[in-house]
Amino acid sequence: MRTEDDATSHLRLAGVIRLGLGGGRGPTDAYVFDPHRLALPSWAVALGPSGPPALLVTLDRHLDTVVPQRPAEVPDRSAGLRALDEHARWALDVRNYDHILAAMEAGLVGDALLVARGRPRGAFTGDTYVDTRGRSHRLVAVSTVDRAAEAWSHPAPGDAVRDVLDAAEQVLLDVDLDCFTSLSDADPTTVLPWPRNIIREFLLPDGSEPFWDAVLGKTVALTLAREPHHCGGLLASGELFRDVAEVLFRELLRVEPP
Protein backbone atom coordinates (compact mmCIF):
# COMPACT_ATOMS: atom_id res chain seq x y z
CA MET A 1 0.00 0.00 0.00
CA ARG A 2 1.34 3.41 -0.95
CA THR A 3 1.75 6.18 1.60
CA GLU A 4 1.08 9.86 1.10
CA ASP A 5 4.84 10.34 0.62
CA ASP A 6 4.76 7.77 -2.20
CA ALA A 7 1.89 9.61 -3.87
CA THR A 8 3.71 12.96 -3.86
CA SER A 9 7.29 11.77 -4.33
CA HIS A 10 7.27 12.78 -8.00
CA LEU A 11 7.17 16.41 -6.84
CA ARG A 12 10.81 15.95 -5.77
CA LEU A 13 11.84 15.06 -9.34
CA ALA A 14 12.99 18.27 -11.01
CA GLY A 15 12.10 18.31 -14.68
CA VAL A 16 9.54 15.47 -14.46
CA ILE A 17 5.85 16.22 -15.12
CA ARG A 18 3.32 13.70 -13.81
CA LEU A 19 0.01 13.40 -15.64
CA GLY A 20 -3.14 11.61 -14.52
CA LEU A 21 -4.66 9.48 -17.28
CA GLY A 22 -7.90 8.33 -15.66
CA GLY A 23 -10.79 7.28 -17.87
CA GLY A 24 -8.88 5.67 -20.72
CA ARG A 25 -7.30 2.28 -21.09
CA GLY A 26 -3.93 1.18 -19.81
CA PRO A 27 -1.89 3.26 -17.35
CA THR A 28 -3.40 5.79 -14.97
CA ASP A 29 -0.19 7.85 -14.75
CA ALA A 30 2.30 9.27 -17.22
CA TYR A 31 5.69 10.90 -16.57
CA VAL A 32 7.03 13.40 -19.12
CA PHE A 33 10.62 14.71 -19.13
CA ASP A 34 13.37 15.68 -21.55
CA PRO A 35 16.55 13.60 -20.88
CA HIS A 36 15.64 9.94 -21.18
CA ARG A 37 17.77 8.94 -18.20
CA LEU A 38 15.10 10.54 -15.98
CA ALA A 39 13.03 7.47 -16.78
CA LEU A 40 15.00 5.71 -14.02
CA PRO A 41 13.60 7.71 -11.07
CA SER A 42 10.21 7.95 -12.77
CA TRP A 43 10.02 4.15 -12.93
CA ALA A 44 11.01 4.07 -9.27
CA VAL A 45 8.03 6.29 -8.41
CA ALA A 46 5.67 4.21 -10.54
CA LEU A 47 6.74 0.86 -9.08
CA GLY A 48 7.59 1.76 -5.49
CA PRO A 49 10.51 0.46 -3.40
CA SER A 50 9.57 -3.22 -3.50
CA GLY A 51 7.73 -5.82 -5.54
CA PRO A 52 8.52 -7.70 -8.74
CA PRO A 53 10.37 -5.92 -11.54
CA ALA A 54 8.33 -4.86 -14.55
CA LEU A 55 8.62 -5.71 -18.21
CA LEU A 56 9.79 -2.62 -20.08
CA VAL A 57 8.15 -2.02 -23.45
CA THR A 58 10.03 0.85 -25.05
CA LEU A 59 9.66 2.62 -28.40
CA ASP A 60 12.78 4.51 -29.45
CA ARG A 61 14.87 5.38 -32.49
CA HIS A 62 17.90 4.10 -30.57
CA LEU A 63 18.49 0.78 -28.82
CA ASP A 64 19.44 2.28 -25.44
CA THR A 65 21.20 -0.81 -24.09
CA VAL A 66 24.69 0.53 -23.49
CA VAL A 67 26.07 -0.91 -20.24
CA PRO A 68 26.50 1.77 -17.53
CA GLN A 69 30.10 2.73 -16.91
CA ARG A 70 29.95 1.40 -13.32
CA PRO A 71 26.96 -0.96 -13.25
CA ALA A 72 27.71 -2.32 -9.78
CA GLU A 73 27.32 1.21 -8.38
CA VAL A 74 23.71 1.58 -9.54
CA PRO A 75 21.64 1.78 -6.32
CA ASP A 76 19.09 -0.92 -5.67
CA ARG A 77 15.49 0.33 -5.75
CA SER A 78 15.32 -0.28 -1.99
CA ALA A 79 17.85 2.54 -1.55
CA GLY A 80 15.04 4.95 -2.28
CA LEU A 81 14.01 7.51 -4.84
CA ARG A 82 16.59 10.12 -3.91
CA ALA A 83 19.49 7.73 -4.50
CA LEU A 84 18.14 6.63 -7.88
CA ASP A 85 17.36 10.19 -8.97
CA GLU A 86 20.83 11.40 -8.02
CA HIS A 87 22.42 8.45 -9.82
CA ALA A 88 20.41 9.12 -12.99
CA ARG A 89 21.38 12.79 -13.08
CA TRP A 90 25.05 12.52 -12.06
CA ALA A 91 26.29 9.03 -12.89
CA LEU A 92 24.43 7.90 -16.02
CA ASP A 93 25.65 8.98 -19.44
CA VAL A 94 24.44 12.38 -20.68
CA ARG A 95 23.88 10.74 -24.07
CA ASN A 96 20.93 8.94 -22.49
CA TYR A 97 21.55 5.39 -23.65
CA ASP A 98 22.39 3.40 -20.49
CA HIS A 99 19.27 3.91 -18.35
CA ILE A 100 17.60 0.63 -19.38
CA LEU A 101 20.39 -1.62 -18.16
CA ALA A 102 20.77 0.64 -15.13
CA ALA A 103 17.10 -0.02 -14.32
CA MET A 104 17.80 -3.73 -14.57
CA GLU A 105 20.72 -3.33 -12.18
CA ALA A 106 18.40 -1.46 -9.79
CA GLY A 107 15.81 -4.23 -9.83
CA LEU A 108 13.13 -2.05 -11.45
CA VAL A 109 13.08 -3.72 -14.87
CA GLY A 110 13.15 -7.44 -15.51
CA ASP A 111 12.90 -8.23 -19.21
CA ALA A 112 12.62 -5.66 -22.00
CA LEU A 113 10.79 -5.53 -25.32
CA LEU A 114 12.72 -3.00 -27.38
CA VAL A 115 11.08 -1.47 -30.44
CA ALA A 116 14.03 0.39 -31.92
CA ARG A 117 15.72 0.85 -35.29
CA GLY A 118 19.28 1.91 -34.50
CA ARG A 119 22.08 0.68 -32.22
CA PRO A 120 24.31 3.29 -30.55
CA ARG A 121 28.00 2.50 -30.44
CA GLY A 122 28.66 0.16 -27.56
CA ALA A 123 25.09 -1.13 -27.26
CA PHE A 124 24.75 -4.56 -25.70
CA THR A 125 23.58 -6.85 -28.51
CA GLY A 126 22.95 -10.14 -26.73
CA ASP A 127 19.57 -11.74 -26.08
CA THR A 128 20.19 -11.95 -22.31
CA TYR A 129 21.81 -9.41 -20.01
CA VAL A 130 23.14 -10.73 -16.69
CA ASP A 131 23.38 -7.90 -14.18
CA THR A 132 26.04 -7.57 -11.50
CA ARG A 133 23.69 -9.16 -8.95
CA GLY A 134 23.52 -12.30 -11.13
CA ARG A 135 19.95 -11.79 -12.43
CA SER A 136 19.19 -12.60 -16.07
CA HIS A 137 17.13 -10.25 -18.24
CA ARG A 138 15.76 -11.12 -21.66
CA LEU A 139 16.19 -8.44 -24.34
CA VAL A 140 13.71 -8.86 -27.19
CA ALA A 141 14.47 -6.39 -29.98
CA VAL A 142 12.19 -5.69 -32.95
CA SER A 143 12.36 -2.82 -35.40
CA THR A 144 8.68 -1.79 -35.59
CA VAL A 145 5.35 -2.11 -33.78
CA ASP A 146 4.10 -4.01 -36.81
CA ARG A 147 6.81 -6.63 -36.29
CA ALA A 148 6.05 -6.85 -32.57
CA ALA A 149 2.34 -7.27 -33.26
CA GLU A 150 3.01 -10.00 -35.81
CA ALA A 151 5.29 -11.84 -33.38
CA TRP A 152 2.57 -11.59 -30.72
CA SER A 153 -0.27 -12.86 -32.91
CA HIS A 154 1.62 -15.37 -35.05
CA PRO A 155 4.93 -16.20 -33.33
CA ALA A 156 7.56 -17.83 -35.52
CA PRO A 157 10.24 -20.11 -34.06
CA GLY A 158 12.51 -17.97 -31.92
CA ASP A 159 10.03 -15.11 -31.45
CA ALA A 160 9.85 -14.15 -27.77
CA VAL A 161 7.43 -11.20 -27.78
CA ARG A 162 4.52 -13.27 -26.49
CA ASP A 163 6.77 -15.08 -24.01
CA VAL A 164 7.95 -11.93 -22.23
CA LEU A 165 4.49 -10.36 -22.22
CA ASP A 166 2.84 -13.49 -20.87
CA ALA A 167 5.49 -13.79 -18.13
CA ALA A 168 5.15 -10.17 -16.98
CA GLU A 169 3.03 -9.21 -13.98
CA GLN A 170 3.23 -5.52 -14.87
CA VAL A 171 4.52 -3.39 -17.73
CA LEU A 172 6.22 -0.01 -18.02
CA LEU A 173 5.43 1.57 -21.39
CA ASP A 174 8.20 3.93 -22.45
CA VAL A 175 8.26 6.22 -25.49
CA ASP A 176 11.08 8.40 -26.77
CA LEU A 177 9.80 11.17 -29.03
CA ASP A 178 12.72 10.59 -31.39
CA CYS A 179 11.18 7.22 -32.28
CA PHE A 180 9.05 9.27 -34.68
CA THR A 181 11.96 10.87 -36.54
CA SER A 182 14.44 9.86 -39.22
CA LEU A 183 17.82 11.20 -40.28
CA SER A 184 17.94 12.95 -43.63
CA ASP A 185 19.64 11.03 -46.44
CA ALA A 186 20.84 14.35 -47.87
CA ASP A 187 22.33 15.53 -44.56
CA PRO A 188 22.76 12.91 -41.80
CA THR A 189 22.96 15.68 -39.18
CA THR A 190 19.41 16.83 -40.01
CA VAL A 191 16.50 15.25 -38.13
CA LEU A 192 13.18 14.87 -39.94
CA PRO A 193 10.09 14.67 -37.69
CA TRP A 194 7.36 12.41 -39.05
CA PRO A 195 3.94 13.76 -40.05
CA ARG A 196 0.96 12.58 -38.03
CA ASN A 197 -0.25 10.03 -40.59
CA ILE A 198 3.14 8.26 -40.55
CA ILE A 199 3.19 8.32 -36.73
CA ARG A 200 -0.22 6.66 -36.78
CA GLU A 201 0.88 4.00 -39.28
CA PHE A 202 3.89 3.16 -37.12
CA LEU A 203 2.17 3.19 -33.73
CA LEU A 204 -1.17 1.68 -34.77
CA PRO A 205 -0.54 -0.58 -37.76
CA ASP A 206 -3.31 -2.87 -39.01
CA GLY A 207 -3.59 -5.96 -36.84
CA SER A 208 -1.83 -4.44 -33.81
CA GLU A 209 -4.89 -4.24 -31.53
CA PRO A 210 -4.36 -7.67 -29.87
CA PHE A 211 -0.75 -6.75 -29.15
CA TRP A 212 -1.69 -3.40 -27.65
CA ASP A 213 -4.45 -5.02 -25.59
CA ALA A 214 -1.86 -7.39 -24.12
CA VAL A 215 0.57 -4.54 -23.35
CA LEU A 216 -1.92 -2.02 -21.98
CA GLY A 217 -3.73 -4.59 -19.89
CA LYS A 218 -0.63 -4.82 -17.69
CA THR A 219 0.79 -1.30 -18.04
CA VAL A 220 1.13 0.60 -14.75
CA ALA A 221 2.76 3.77 -16.10
CA LEU A 222 3.80 5.57 -19.28
CA THR A 223 7.08 7.46 -19.49
CA LEU A 224 7.63 9.88 -22.36
CA ALA A 225 11.03 11.43 -23.13
CA ARG A 226 10.96 14.52 -25.34
CA GLU A 227 14.71 14.63 -26.13
CA PRO A 228 14.50 17.90 -28.16
CA HIS A 229 18.14 17.68 -29.29
CA HIS A 230 17.29 14.39 -31.06
CA CYS A 231 14.07 15.76 -32.56
CA GLY A 232 15.22 18.82 -34.49
CA GLY A 233 15.35 21.36 -31.64
CA LEU A 234 12.85 22.94 -29.26
CA LEU A 235 10.33 24.21 -31.81
CA ALA A 236 10.40 21.11 -34.00
CA SER A 237 10.16 18.79 -31.00
CA GLY A 238 7.22 20.80 -29.65
CA GLU A 239 5.30 20.36 -32.89
CA LEU A 240 6.23 16.67 -32.99
CA PHE A 241 5.06 16.21 -29.38
CA ARG A 242 1.67 17.67 -30.33
CA ASP A 243 1.26 15.21 -33.22
CA VAL A 244 2.51 12.21 -31.25
CA ALA A 245 0.25 13.11 -28.30
CA GLU A 246 -2.82 13.08 -30.53
CA VAL A 247 -2.08 9.52 -31.63
CA LEU A 248 -0.52 8.17 -28.43
CA PHE A 249 -2.98 9.60 -25.93
CA ARG A 250 -6.21 10.10 -27.87
CA GLU A 251 -6.09 7.08 -30.19
CA LEU A 252 -4.03 4.48 -28.32
CA LEU A 253 -4.76 5.26 -24.65
CA ARG A 254 -8.17 6.89 -25.38
CA VAL A 255 -7.66 9.87 -23.10
CA GLU A 256 -7.40 13.58 -23.81
CA PRO A 257 -3.88 14.68 -24.82
CA PRO A 258 -1.99 16.77 -22.24
mmCIF file of C-alpha atoms in Angstrom:
data_model
loop_
_atom_site.group_PDB
_atom_site.id
_atom_site.type_symbol
_atom_site.label_atom_id
_atom_site.label_comp_id
_atom_site.label_asym_id
_atom_site.label_seq_id
_atom_site.Cartn_x
_atom_site.Cartn_y
_atom_site.Cartn_z
ATOM 1 C CA MET A 1 0.000 0.000 0.000
ATOM 2 C CA ARG A 2 1.341 3.411 -0.946
ATOM 3 C CA THR A 3 1.745 6.178 1.604
ATOM 4 C CA GLU A 4 1.081 9.864 1.097
ATOM 5 C CA ASP A 5 4.838 10.341 0.621
ATOM 6 C CA ASP A 6 4.760 7.770 -2.201
ATOM 7 C CA ALA A 7 1.890 9.610 -3.872
ATOM 8 C CA THR A 8 3.705 12.960 -3.861
ATOM 9 C CA SER A 9 7.291 11.768 -4.332
ATOM 10 C CA HIS A 10 7.274 12.779 -7.996
ATOM 11 C CA LEU A 11 7.172 16.406 -6.836
ATOM 12 C CA ARG A 12 10.807 15.954 -5.774
ATOM 13 C CA LEU A 13 11.838 15.059 -9.336
ATOM 14 C CA ALA A 14 12.987 18.270 -11.012
ATOM 15 C CA GLY A 15 12.098 18.311 -14.681
ATOM 16 C CA VAL A 16 9.540 15.474 -14.461
ATOM 17 C CA ILE A 17 5.847 16.221 -15.118
ATOM 18 C CA ARG A 18 3.324 13.699 -13.806
ATOM 19 C CA LEU A 19 0.015 13.404 -15.644
ATOM 20 C CA GLY A 20 -3.136 11.615 -14.516
ATOM 21 C CA LEU A 21 -4.662 9.476 -17.278
ATOM 22 C CA GLY A 22 -7.897 8.330 -15.664
ATOM 23 C CA GLY A 23 -10.792 7.282 -17.866
ATOM 24 C CA GLY A 24 -8.883 5.669 -20.719
ATOM 25 C CA ARG A 25 -7.296 2.275 -21.091
ATOM 26 C CA GLY A 26 -3.935 1.179 -19.813
ATOM 27 C CA PRO A 27 -1.889 3.257 -17.351
ATOM 28 C CA THR A 28 -3.398 5.791 -14.970
ATOM 29 C CA ASP A 29 -0.190 7.849 -14.749
ATOM 30 C CA ALA A 30 2.304 9.274 -17.217
ATOM 31 C CA TYR A 31 5.685 10.901 -16.569
ATOM 32 C CA VAL A 32 7.034 13.399 -19.118
ATOM 33 C CA PHE A 33 10.618 14.710 -19.134
ATOM 34 C CA ASP A 34 13.374 15.681 -21.546
ATOM 35 C CA PRO A 35 16.549 13.601 -20.880
ATOM 36 C CA HIS A 36 15.639 9.937 -21.185
ATOM 37 C CA ARG A 37 17.768 8.943 -18.198
ATOM 38 C CA LEU A 38 15.105 10.536 -15.980
ATOM 39 C CA ALA A 39 13.029 7.474 -16.783
ATOM 40 C CA LEU A 40 14.996 5.714 -14.021
ATOM 41 C CA PRO A 41 13.602 7.715 -11.068
ATOM 42 C CA SER A 42 10.206 7.954 -12.774
ATOM 43 C CA TRP A 43 10.025 4.154 -12.932
ATOM 44 C CA ALA A 44 11.009 4.073 -9.267
ATOM 45 C CA VAL A 45 8.032 6.295 -8.409
ATOM 46 C CA ALA A 46 5.673 4.212 -10.541
ATOM 47 C CA LEU A 47 6.740 0.864 -9.082
ATOM 48 C CA GLY A 48 7.593 1.758 -5.489
ATOM 49 C CA PRO A 49 10.506 0.459 -3.400
ATOM 50 C CA SER A 50 9.565 -3.224 -3.502
ATOM 51 C CA GLY A 51 7.732 -5.822 -5.542
ATOM 52 C CA PRO A 52 8.516 -7.704 -8.742
ATOM 53 C CA PRO A 53 10.374 -5.921 -11.538
ATOM 54 C CA ALA A 54 8.325 -4.863 -14.553
ATOM 55 C CA LEU A 55 8.615 -5.706 -18.214
ATOM 56 C CA LEU A 56 9.791 -2.621 -20.079
ATOM 57 C CA VAL A 57 8.150 -2.025 -23.453
ATOM 58 C CA THR A 58 10.033 0.851 -25.049
ATOM 59 C CA LEU A 59 9.662 2.618 -28.402
ATOM 60 C CA ASP A 60 12.778 4.507 -29.451
ATOM 61 C CA ARG A 61 14.869 5.377 -32.488
ATOM 62 C CA HIS A 62 17.898 4.097 -30.572
ATOM 63 C CA LEU A 63 18.489 0.783 -28.817
ATOM 64 C CA ASP A 64 19.436 2.285 -25.435
ATOM 65 C CA THR A 65 21.197 -0.806 -24.095
ATOM 66 C CA VAL A 66 24.691 0.527 -23.486
ATOM 67 C CA VAL A 67 26.070 -0.906 -20.242
ATOM 68 C CA PRO A 68 26.498 1.774 -17.530
ATOM 69 C CA GLN A 69 30.100 2.729 -16.912
ATOM 70 C CA ARG A 70 29.948 1.401 -13.319
ATOM 71 C CA PRO A 71 26.964 -0.957 -13.247
ATOM 72 C CA ALA A 72 27.710 -2.322 -9.784
ATOM 73 C CA GLU A 73 27.316 1.209 -8.385
ATOM 74 C CA VAL A 74 23.708 1.585 -9.539
ATOM 75 C CA PRO A 75 21.637 1.784 -6.325
ATOM 76 C CA ASP A 76 19.093 -0.925 -5.668
ATOM 77 C CA ARG A 77 15.489 0.328 -5.754
ATOM 78 C CA SER A 78 15.319 -0.285 -1.992
ATOM 79 C CA ALA A 79 17.854 2.543 -1.550
ATOM 80 C CA GLY A 80 15.035 4.946 -2.278
ATOM 81 C CA LEU A 81 14.009 7.505 -4.845
ATOM 82 C CA ARG A 82 16.595 10.123 -3.907
ATOM 83 C CA ALA A 83 19.487 7.731 -4.501
ATOM 84 C CA LEU A 84 18.140 6.628 -7.878
ATOM 85 C CA ASP A 85 17.362 10.186 -8.968
ATOM 86 C CA GLU A 86 20.829 11.395 -8.021
ATOM 87 C CA HIS A 87 22.417 8.453 -9.818
ATOM 88 C CA ALA A 88 20.415 9.119 -12.987
ATOM 89 C CA ARG A 89 21.383 12.788 -13.077
ATOM 90 C CA TRP A 90 25.048 12.525 -12.065
ATOM 91 C CA ALA A 91 26.291 9.026 -12.891
ATOM 92 C CA LEU A 92 24.433 7.897 -16.022
ATOM 93 C CA ASP A 93 25.652 8.976 -19.439
ATOM 94 C CA VAL A 94 24.438 12.376 -20.676
ATOM 95 C CA ARG A 95 23.882 10.741 -24.068
ATOM 96 C CA ASN A 96 20.928 8.936 -22.489
ATOM 97 C CA TYR A 97 21.545 5.392 -23.645
ATOM 98 C CA ASP A 98 22.393 3.404 -20.493
ATOM 99 C CA HIS A 99 19.274 3.911 -18.346
ATOM 100 C CA ILE A 100 17.601 0.631 -19.382
ATOM 101 C CA LEU A 101 20.391 -1.625 -18.162
ATOM 102 C CA ALA A 102 20.772 0.638 -15.126
ATOM 103 C CA ALA A 103 17.100 -0.016 -14.324
ATOM 104 C CA MET A 104 17.800 -3.733 -14.569
ATOM 105 C CA GLU A 105 20.724 -3.326 -12.175
ATOM 106 C CA ALA A 106 18.401 -1.462 -9.785
ATOM 107 C CA GLY A 107 15.810 -4.229 -9.833
ATOM 108 C CA LEU A 108 13.130 -2.050 -11.452
ATOM 109 C CA VAL A 109 13.082 -3.722 -14.871
ATOM 110 C CA GLY A 110 13.152 -7.444 -15.508
ATOM 111 C CA ASP A 111 12.898 -8.234 -19.213
ATOM 112 C CA ALA A 112 12.621 -5.664 -21.996
ATOM 113 C CA LEU A 113 10.791 -5.532 -25.316
ATOM 114 C CA LEU A 114 12.720 -3.005 -27.382
ATOM 115 C CA VAL A 115 11.081 -1.470 -30.437
ATOM 116 C CA ALA A 116 14.030 0.391 -31.922
ATOM 117 C CA ARG A 117 15.718 0.846 -35.286
ATOM 118 C CA GLY A 118 19.282 1.912 -34.502
ATOM 119 C CA ARG A 119 22.076 0.683 -32.223
ATOM 120 C CA PRO A 120 24.311 3.289 -30.548
ATOM 121 C CA ARG A 121 28.001 2.500 -30.440
ATOM 122 C CA GLY A 122 28.664 0.159 -27.558
ATOM 123 C CA ALA A 123 25.094 -1.125 -27.263
ATOM 124 C CA PHE A 124 24.746 -4.556 -25.699
ATOM 125 C CA THR A 125 23.576 -6.851 -28.509
ATOM 126 C CA GLY A 126 22.948 -10.143 -26.727
ATOM 127 C CA ASP A 127 19.569 -11.744 -26.077
ATOM 128 C CA THR A 128 20.195 -11.947 -22.313
ATOM 129 C CA TYR A 129 21.815 -9.408 -20.008
ATOM 130 C CA VAL A 130 23.137 -10.730 -16.694
ATOM 131 C CA ASP A 131 23.379 -7.904 -14.181
ATOM 132 C CA THR A 132 26.043 -7.572 -11.503
ATOM 133 C CA ARG A 133 23.685 -9.165 -8.952
ATOM 134 C CA GLY A 134 23.521 -12.297 -11.127
ATOM 135 C CA ARG A 135 19.953 -11.792 -12.425
ATOM 136 C CA SER A 136 19.187 -12.603 -16.068
ATOM 137 C CA HIS A 137 17.131 -10.248 -18.239
ATOM 138 C CA ARG A 138 15.763 -11.118 -21.663
ATOM 139 C CA LEU A 139 16.186 -8.445 -24.339
ATOM 140 C CA VAL A 140 13.714 -8.862 -27.190
ATOM 141 C CA ALA A 141 14.467 -6.393 -29.984
ATOM 142 C CA VAL A 142 12.187 -5.692 -32.949
ATOM 143 C CA SER A 143 12.355 -2.817 -35.405
ATOM 144 C CA THR A 144 8.679 -1.789 -35.594
ATOM 145 C CA VAL A 145 5.354 -2.107 -33.779
ATOM 146 C CA ASP A 146 4.100 -4.006 -36.814
ATOM 147 C CA ARG A 147 6.813 -6.626 -36.289
ATOM 148 C CA ALA A 148 6.054 -6.846 -32.567
ATOM 149 C CA ALA A 149 2.336 -7.270 -33.259
ATOM 150 C CA GLU A 150 3.009 -9.997 -35.812
ATOM 151 C CA ALA A 151 5.290 -11.842 -33.383
ATOM 152 C CA TRP A 152 2.565 -11.586 -30.724
ATOM 153 C CA SER A 153 -0.273 -12.859 -32.907
ATOM 154 C CA HIS A 154 1.624 -15.371 -35.050
ATOM 155 C CA PRO A 155 4.925 -16.205 -33.330
ATOM 156 C CA ALA A 156 7.562 -17.832 -35.521
ATOM 157 C CA PRO A 157 10.239 -20.106 -34.064
ATOM 158 C CA GLY A 158 12.508 -17.965 -31.920
ATOM 159 C CA ASP A 159 10.026 -15.114 -31.445
ATOM 160 C CA ALA A 160 9.846 -14.149 -27.767
ATOM 161 C CA VAL A 161 7.429 -11.198 -27.782
ATOM 162 C CA ARG A 162 4.521 -13.269 -26.488
ATOM 163 C CA ASP A 163 6.775 -15.076 -24.010
ATOM 164 C CA VAL A 164 7.951 -11.934 -22.228
ATOM 165 C CA LEU A 165 4.486 -10.356 -22.219
ATOM 166 C CA ASP A 166 2.843 -13.490 -20.867
ATOM 167 C CA ALA A 167 5.486 -13.786 -18.134
ATOM 168 C CA ALA A 168 5.148 -10.172 -16.975
ATOM 169 C CA GLU A 169 3.033 -9.210 -13.976
ATOM 170 C CA GLN A 170 3.233 -5.521 -14.870
ATOM 171 C CA VAL A 171 4.517 -3.391 -17.727
ATOM 172 C CA LEU A 172 6.218 -0.013 -18.021
ATOM 173 C CA LEU A 173 5.432 1.570 -21.392
ATOM 174 C CA ASP A 174 8.202 3.935 -22.447
ATOM 175 C CA VAL A 175 8.257 6.216 -25.490
ATOM 176 C CA ASP A 176 11.082 8.398 -26.772
ATOM 177 C CA LEU A 177 9.804 11.175 -29.028
ATOM 178 C CA ASP A 178 12.721 10.589 -31.386
ATOM 179 C CA CYS A 179 11.178 7.221 -32.277
ATOM 180 C CA PHE A 180 9.046 9.273 -34.684
ATOM 181 C CA THR A 181 11.958 10.871 -36.545
ATOM 182 C CA SER A 182 14.438 9.865 -39.224
ATOM 183 C CA LEU A 183 17.816 11.200 -40.281
ATOM 184 C CA SER A 184 17.936 12.953 -43.634
ATOM 185 C CA ASP A 185 19.640 11.031 -46.442
ATOM 186 C CA ALA A 186 20.840 14.353 -47.868
ATOM 187 C CA ASP A 187 22.331 15.527 -44.559
ATOM 188 C CA PRO A 188 22.761 12.907 -41.805
ATOM 189 C CA THR A 189 22.960 15.676 -39.181
ATOM 190 C CA THR A 190 19.413 16.825 -40.006
ATOM 191 C CA VAL A 191 16.504 15.247 -38.127
ATOM 192 C CA LEU A 192 13.185 14.874 -39.942
ATOM 193 C CA PRO A 193 10.089 14.666 -37.690
ATOM 194 C CA TRP A 194 7.362 12.412 -39.047
ATOM 195 C CA PRO A 195 3.945 13.758 -40.051
ATOM 196 C CA ARG A 196 0.960 12.579 -38.030
ATOM 197 C CA ASN A 197 -0.245 10.032 -40.587
ATOM 198 C CA ILE A 198 3.145 8.257 -40.546
ATOM 199 C CA ILE A 199 3.186 8.322 -36.734
ATOM 200 C CA ARG A 200 -0.222 6.656 -36.776
ATOM 201 C CA GLU A 201 0.880 4.003 -39.279
ATOM 202 C CA PHE A 202 3.893 3.156 -37.117
ATOM 203 C CA LEU A 203 2.169 3.193 -33.731
ATOM 204 C CA LEU A 204 -1.174 1.681 -34.772
ATOM 205 C CA PRO A 205 -0.541 -0.581 -37.764
ATOM 206 C CA ASP A 206 -3.313 -2.867 -39.009
ATOM 207 C CA GLY A 207 -3.586 -5.957 -36.835
ATOM 208 C CA SER A 208 -1.832 -4.440 -33.813
ATOM 209 C CA GLU A 209 -4.886 -4.242 -31.533
ATOM 210 C CA PRO A 210 -4.362 -7.672 -29.869
ATOM 211 C CA PHE A 211 -0.745 -6.754 -29.153
ATOM 212 C CA TRP A 212 -1.690 -3.402 -27.646
ATOM 213 C CA ASP A 213 -4.455 -5.020 -25.595
ATOM 214 C CA ALA A 214 -1.859 -7.390 -24.118
ATOM 215 C CA VAL A 215 0.566 -4.537 -23.354
ATOM 216 C CA LEU A 216 -1.917 -2.017 -21.980
ATOM 217 C CA GLY A 217 -3.735 -4.588 -19.893
ATOM 218 C CA LYS A 218 -0.628 -4.817 -17.694
ATOM 219 C CA THR A 219 0.792 -1.295 -18.039
ATOM 220 C CA VAL A 220 1.129 0.604 -14.753
ATOM 221 C CA ALA A 221 2.756 3.772 -16.097
ATOM 222 C CA LEU A 222 3.802 5.567 -19.278
ATOM 223 C CA THR A 223 7.085 7.455 -19.495
ATOM 224 C CA LEU A 224 7.630 9.882 -22.356
ATOM 225 C CA ALA A 225 11.028 11.426 -23.133
ATOM 226 C CA ARG A 226 10.962 14.519 -25.341
ATOM 227 C CA GLU A 227 14.712 14.631 -26.132
ATOM 228 C CA PRO A 228 14.503 17.898 -28.162
ATOM 229 C CA HIS A 229 18.143 17.682 -29.293
ATOM 230 C CA HIS A 230 17.290 14.392 -31.057
ATOM 231 C CA CYS A 231 14.072 15.764 -32.559
ATOM 232 C CA GLY A 232 15.220 18.821 -34.492
ATOM 233 C CA GLY A 233 15.352 21.362 -31.640
ATOM 234 C CA LEU A 234 12.851 22.942 -29.258
ATOM 235 C CA LEU A 235 10.333 24.210 -31.814
ATOM 236 C CA ALA A 236 10.401 21.110 -33.999
ATOM 237 C CA SER A 237 10.158 18.795 -31.005
ATOM 238 C CA GLY A 238 7.220 20.800 -29.650
ATOM 239 C CA GLU A 239 5.304 20.356 -32.895
ATOM 240 C CA LEU A 240 6.226 16.666 -32.990
ATOM 241 C CA PHE A 241 5.055 16.213 -29.381
ATOM 242 C CA ARG A 242 1.668 17.668 -30.330
ATOM 243 C CA ASP A 243 1.259 15.214 -33.224
ATOM 244 C CA VAL A 244 2.509 12.211 -31.249
ATOM 245 C CA ALA A 245 0.251 13.113 -28.304
ATOM 246 C CA GLU A 246 -2.818 13.080 -30.534
ATOM 247 C CA VAL A 247 -2.084 9.516 -31.634
ATOM 248 C CA LEU A 248 -0.522 8.170 -28.434
ATOM 249 C CA PHE A 249 -2.984 9.605 -25.932
ATOM 250 C CA ARG A 250 -6.210 10.097 -27.870
ATOM 251 C CA GLU A 251 -6.095 7.081 -30.192
ATOM 252 C CA LEU A 252 -4.030 4.485 -28.321
ATOM 253 C CA LEU A 253 -4.761 5.260 -24.651
ATOM 254 C CA ARG A 254 -8.167 6.892 -25.377
ATOM 255 C CA VAL A 255 -7.655 9.872 -23.100
ATOM 256 C CA GLU A 256 -7.404 13.579 -23.814
ATOM 257 C CA PRO A 257 -3.883 14.684 -24.824
ATOM 258 C CA PRO A 258 -1.990 16.770 -22.240
#
